[in-house]
Backbone as numpy.savetxt, mean C-alpha at the origin, in Angstrom:
# Nx Ny Nz CAx CAy CAz Cx Cy Cz
3.32 11.07 -18.30 3.64 9.75 -17.85 2.38 9.90 -16.77
1.98 10.48 -16.57 0.75 10.32 -14.84 -0.51 9.96 -15.99
-0.55 10.83 -17.42 -2.11 10.61 -17.61 -1.80 10.18 -19.41
-2.67 8.84 -19.71 -2.51 8.65 -20.89 -3.10 9.24 -21.99
-3.59 8.49 -22.92 -3.62 9.39 -24.61 -5.00 9.22 -24.53
-5.75 8.77 -23.72 -6.99 8.75 -23.18 -7.16 9.95 -22.39
-6.66 10.34 -21.48 -6.76 11.33 -20.67 -7.45 11.33 -19.04
-7.11 9.62 -18.32 -7.35 9.51 -17.12 -5.79 8.87 -16.56
-5.96 8.88 -15.82 -4.56 8.29 -14.71 -4.06 7.07 -15.35
-2.65 7.31 -15.72 -2.04 6.01 -16.36 -1.71 4.72 -15.22
-2.11 3.58 -15.52 -2.25 2.43 -14.80 -1.10 2.40 -14.06
-0.23 2.61 -14.31 0.98 2.49 -13.91 1.17 3.72 -12.22
0.11 4.48 -12.90 0.48 5.14 -11.26 -0.58 4.94 -10.17
-0.86 4.00 -10.63 -1.85 3.47 -9.68 -1.37 2.33 -8.54
-0.53 1.75 -9.33 0.28 1.10 -8.30 0.88 2.36 -7.52
1.93 3.01 -7.75 2.11 4.57 -6.85 1.68 4.59 -5.97
0.52 5.25 -6.35 -0.48 5.67 -5.14 -0.27 4.42 -4.32
-0.93 2.92 -4.50 -0.76 2.58 -3.63 -0.02 2.10 -2.94
1.84 2.00 -3.11 2.93 2.29 -2.42 3.12 3.15 -2.15
2.19 4.58 -2.35 2.79 5.60 -1.33 1.68 5.71 0.11
0.69 5.49 -0.11 -0.29 4.99 0.44 0.00 4.00 1.56
0.29 3.24 1.87 0.86 1.75 2.65 2.10 2.35 3.25
3.20 2.90 2.05 4.30 3.30 3.12 4.07 4.41 3.66
3.29 5.38 3.55 3.13 6.74 4.08 2.38 5.98 5.83
1.47 5.12 5.32 0.68 4.43 6.95 2.50 4.32 7.69
2.96 2.82 7.50 4.19 1.91 7.88 4.58 3.92 8.52
5.21 4.71 7.91 6.17 5.67 8.59 5.16 6.26 9.51
3.56 6.71 9.57 3.02 7.79 10.49 3.10 6.86 11.72
3.25 5.44 11.35 2.58 4.40 12.34 3.80 4.38 13.13
5.31 4.54 12.97 6.32 3.85 13.37 6.87 3.16 13.33
6.23 2.10 12.35 6.58 0.88 11.59 7.69 1.19 10.42
7.70 1.92 9.83 8.98 1.97 9.17 10.17 3.41 8.95
11.31 3.41 8.69 11.98 4.12 8.53 13.27 3.49 7.67
12.41 4.27 6.07 12.76 4.33 4.73 14.52 4.69 5.32
14.97 5.22 5.85 16.43 5.55 5.39 17.28 4.81 6.60
16.77 4.75 7.70 17.77 4.31 8.70 17.59 2.69 9.23
16.36 2.41 9.25 16.17 1.05 9.80 16.45 -0.30 9.55
16.77 -0.89 10.47 17.65 -2.23 9.84 16.79 -3.06 9.47
14.87 -2.87 9.24 14.60 -3.81 8.76 13.35 -3.09 8.13
12.96 -3.06 6.42 11.93 -2.61 5.67 10.82 -3.98 5.08
9.91 -3.49 4.26 9.11 -3.69 3.73 9.08 -4.11 2.55
9.38 -5.08 1.76 9.81 -5.15 0.44 8.66 -5.67 -0.30
7.90 -5.69 -1.30 6.99 -5.69 -2.22 7.00 -7.31 -2.84
6.03 -7.99 -2.93 7.02 -9.08 -3.61 5.36 -10.09 -4.28
3.63 -8.80 -3.89 3.53 -9.43 -5.19 1.99 -8.48 -5.22
1.13 -7.77 -6.34 0.56 -6.59 -6.59 -0.38 -7.09 -7.23
-1.33 -6.31 -7.21 -2.54 -6.93 -8.25 -3.75 -5.23 -7.87
-4.75 -5.23 -9.40 -5.26 -4.10 -9.29 -6.97 -4.55 -9.73
-7.78 -3.83 -9.36 -8.90 -4.62 -10.14 -9.77 -2.96 -10.17
-9.92 -2.15 -11.74 -10.67 -0.72 -11.62 -11.93 -1.01 -12.05
-12.78 -0.07 -11.42 -13.50 -0.26 -11.65 -14.45 1.31 -12.23
-13.55 2.53 -12.26 -13.96 3.49 -12.90 -12.41 4.21 -13.25
-12.48 5.07 -13.89 -11.25 6.00 -14.49 -10.67 7.19 -13.26
-9.54 7.67 -13.23 -9.26 8.33 -11.77 -8.79 9.52 -13.19
-9.02 10.47 -12.90 -8.77 11.65 -14.08 -8.01 13.31 -13.40
-6.92 13.10 -14.21 -6.35 14.43 -13.84 -7.18 15.64 -13.74
-7.25 16.81 -13.11 -6.59 17.00 -11.71 -7.41 16.85 -10.29
-8.31 15.11 -10.51 -8.04 15.33 -9.72 -7.86 14.84 -8.29
-8.45 15.15 -7.21 -7.20 14.20 -5.60 -7.74 13.42 -5.71
-6.77 12.33 -5.50 -6.81 10.80 -5.27 -7.11 10.29 -3.59
-7.59 9.77 -2.94 -7.36 9.33 -1.24 -7.86 7.74 -1.78
-7.04 7.42 -0.88 -6.89 5.97 -0.54 -6.90 5.30 1.05
-8.02 4.37 0.95 -8.24 3.77 1.94 -7.43 2.50 2.01
-6.94 2.35 3.80 -6.46 0.67 3.63 -7.12 0.03 4.41
-6.85 -1.40 4.51 -7.03 -2.68 5.10 -6.09 -3.79 4.49
-6.03 -4.41 6.50 -5.20 -5.40 6.28 -6.00 -6.62 6.30
-5.76 -7.58 4.81 -6.78 -8.96 4.77 -5.70 -9.83 5.38
-4.55 -10.06 5.81 -4.08 -11.59 6.43 -2.71 -10.73 7.04
-2.42 -11.30 8.08 -1.26 -10.60 9.29 -0.53 -11.56 9.43
0.54 -12.15 8.48 1.40 -13.51 8.89 2.25 -13.08 9.65
3.40 -14.18 9.69 4.39 -13.76 10.70 5.45 -13.01 10.12
6.08 -12.92 8.86 6.62 -11.94 8.54 6.03 -11.13 7.19
4.86 -11.53 6.97 4.24 -10.79 5.86 3.02 -10.26 6.49
2.40 -8.91 5.27 1.28 -8.37 5.37 0.33 -8.27 4.09
-0.84 -8.84 4.25 -1.69 -8.37 3.03 -2.63 -7.19 2.85
-2.34 -6.33 2.18 -3.17 -5.32 2.52 -4.04 -5.03 0.97
-5.29 -4.61 1.21 -6.53 -4.44 0.75 -5.92 -2.72 0.44
-6.02 -2.24 -0.98 -6.05 -0.60 -0.99 -7.58 0.00 -1.89
-7.76 0.57 -1.18 -9.44 1.37 -2.16 -8.65 2.50 -2.60
-9.10 3.31 -4.13 -8.27 3.98 -4.44 -9.74 4.77 -4.58
-10.12 5.94 -4.00 -11.43 7.29 -4.46 -10.69 8.46 -5.46
-12.13 8.66 -6.03 -11.92 9.59 -6.57 -12.55 11.02 -6.54
-11.73 12.33 -5.53 -12.39 13.21 -5.21 -12.80 12.97 -3.70
-13.93 13.05 -3.73 -15.65 12.80 -2.50 -15.95 11.52 -2.90
-15.59 10.96 -3.92 -16.48 9.65 -4.28 -16.71 9.11 -3.10
-17.97 7.98 -3.21 -18.26 7.11 -1.87 -17.91 5.88 -2.71
-17.57 5.94 -3.96 -17.80 4.18 -4.90 -16.06 4.64 -5.16
-15.30 2.92 -5.03 -14.15 2.77 -5.20 -13.67 2.65 -6.67
-12.40 3.13 -7.23 -12.42 3.62 -8.08 -11.18 2.37 -9.06
-10.65 2.00 -7.48 -9.44 0.68 -8.02 -9.40 0.27 -6.52
-9.37 -1.44 -6.69 -8.93 -2.01 -5.41 -7.32 -2.52 -5.55
-6.48 -2.48 -4.98 -5.74 -2.82 -4.98 -4.99 -4.08 -3.88
-4.18 -4.94 -4.09 -3.52 -5.82 -3.22 -2.16 -5.60 -3.13
-1.78 -5.42 -1.88 -0.22 -5.27 -2.10 0.35 -6.53 -0.87
1.43 -7.39 -1.24 1.87 -8.50 -0.22 3.31 -7.64 0.20
3.31 -7.75 1.37 4.99 -7.05 1.78 5.34 -7.82 3.21
6.63 -8.03 2.53 7.23 -8.95 3.67 8.39 -8.30 4.36
8.05 -8.26 5.69 9.23 -7.76 6.03 10.82 -8.47 6.42
11.61 -7.67 5.87 12.80 -8.24 5.51 14.29 -7.27 6.31
15.00 -8.00 6.88 16.52 -7.56 7.32 16.99 -6.47 5.91
17.36 -5.40 6.31 17.80 -4.43 4.93 18.62 -4.99 4.32
19.90 -5.24 5.27 20.93 -6.16 4.27 21.25 -7.50 3.88
20.73 -8.37 4.72 20.49 -9.55 4.37 19.32 -9.79 3.37
18.49 -9.16 3.86 17.08 -8.96 2.51 16.41 -10.89 3.04
16.55 -10.90 4.00 16.20 -12.44 4.86 14.77 -12.15 5.37
13.80 -12.56 5.70 12.54 -12.37 6.05 12.37 -12.42 7.35
12.08 -11.38 8.18 12.41 -11.79 9.85 11.14 -11.17 10.12
10.53 -11.78 11.48 9.45 -12.23 12.34 8.89 -10.26 12.93
7.56 -10.22 12.33 6.75 -9.19 12.80 7.08 -9.07 14.30
7.76 -8.13 14.56 7.53 -7.50 16.45 6.36 -7.80 16.85
5.81 -7.80 18.48 4.23 -7.95 18.49 4.12 -6.68 18.58
4.87 -5.29 19.12 4.46 -3.91 18.96 3.88 -3.82 17.63
4.89 -4.58 16.32 4.45 -3.67 15.25 2.78 -4.76 15.09
2.99 -5.83 14.85 1.74 -6.48 14.71 0.17 -6.10 15.73
0.40 -5.69 16.93 -0.86 -4.69 17.04 -1.43 -3.49 16.98
0.10 -2.59 16.11 -0.28 -1.40 15.50 -0.94 -2.15 13.93
-0.28 -3.06 13.28 -0.72 -3.65 12.02 -2.64 -4.09 12.07
-2.46 -4.85 13.30 -4.09 -5.10 13.24 -4.96 -4.07 13.69
-4.45 -3.00 14.22 -5.69 -1.72 13.70 -6.39 -1.63 12.40
-5.39 -2.20 11.60 -6.44 -2.13 10.23 -7.41 -3.29 9.36
-7.14 -4.34 10.17 -7.52 -5.94 10.08 -8.86 -5.47 9.83
-9.37 -6.34 8.74 -10.62 -5.75 8.10 -11.61 -7.09 9.36
């Protein structure tokens, strides 16, 4: 499933890389407790521009930037890089909305979280 018939990483994996990079950053920065938190970030929009192939077994690195920080939403730009390459292999866009875990209704991003998220503003 990871590698397609042409020998390069399947397109669906790029979205998985984006999701892992963003959610890993949230967890590492104390903005998300995926199992017990009262609020979670939901993906409401995705996109990807492909520039070069990622191939197995290359290591993939991700770089994160925040393009826009709204009252309850965050727009991420994620660059994927193959190994030690300087050129971006793919550029992703993820729009997240912070919601109450139970009601799934949007909630305002706290000032504390806003300060942490602002560190990734372009």
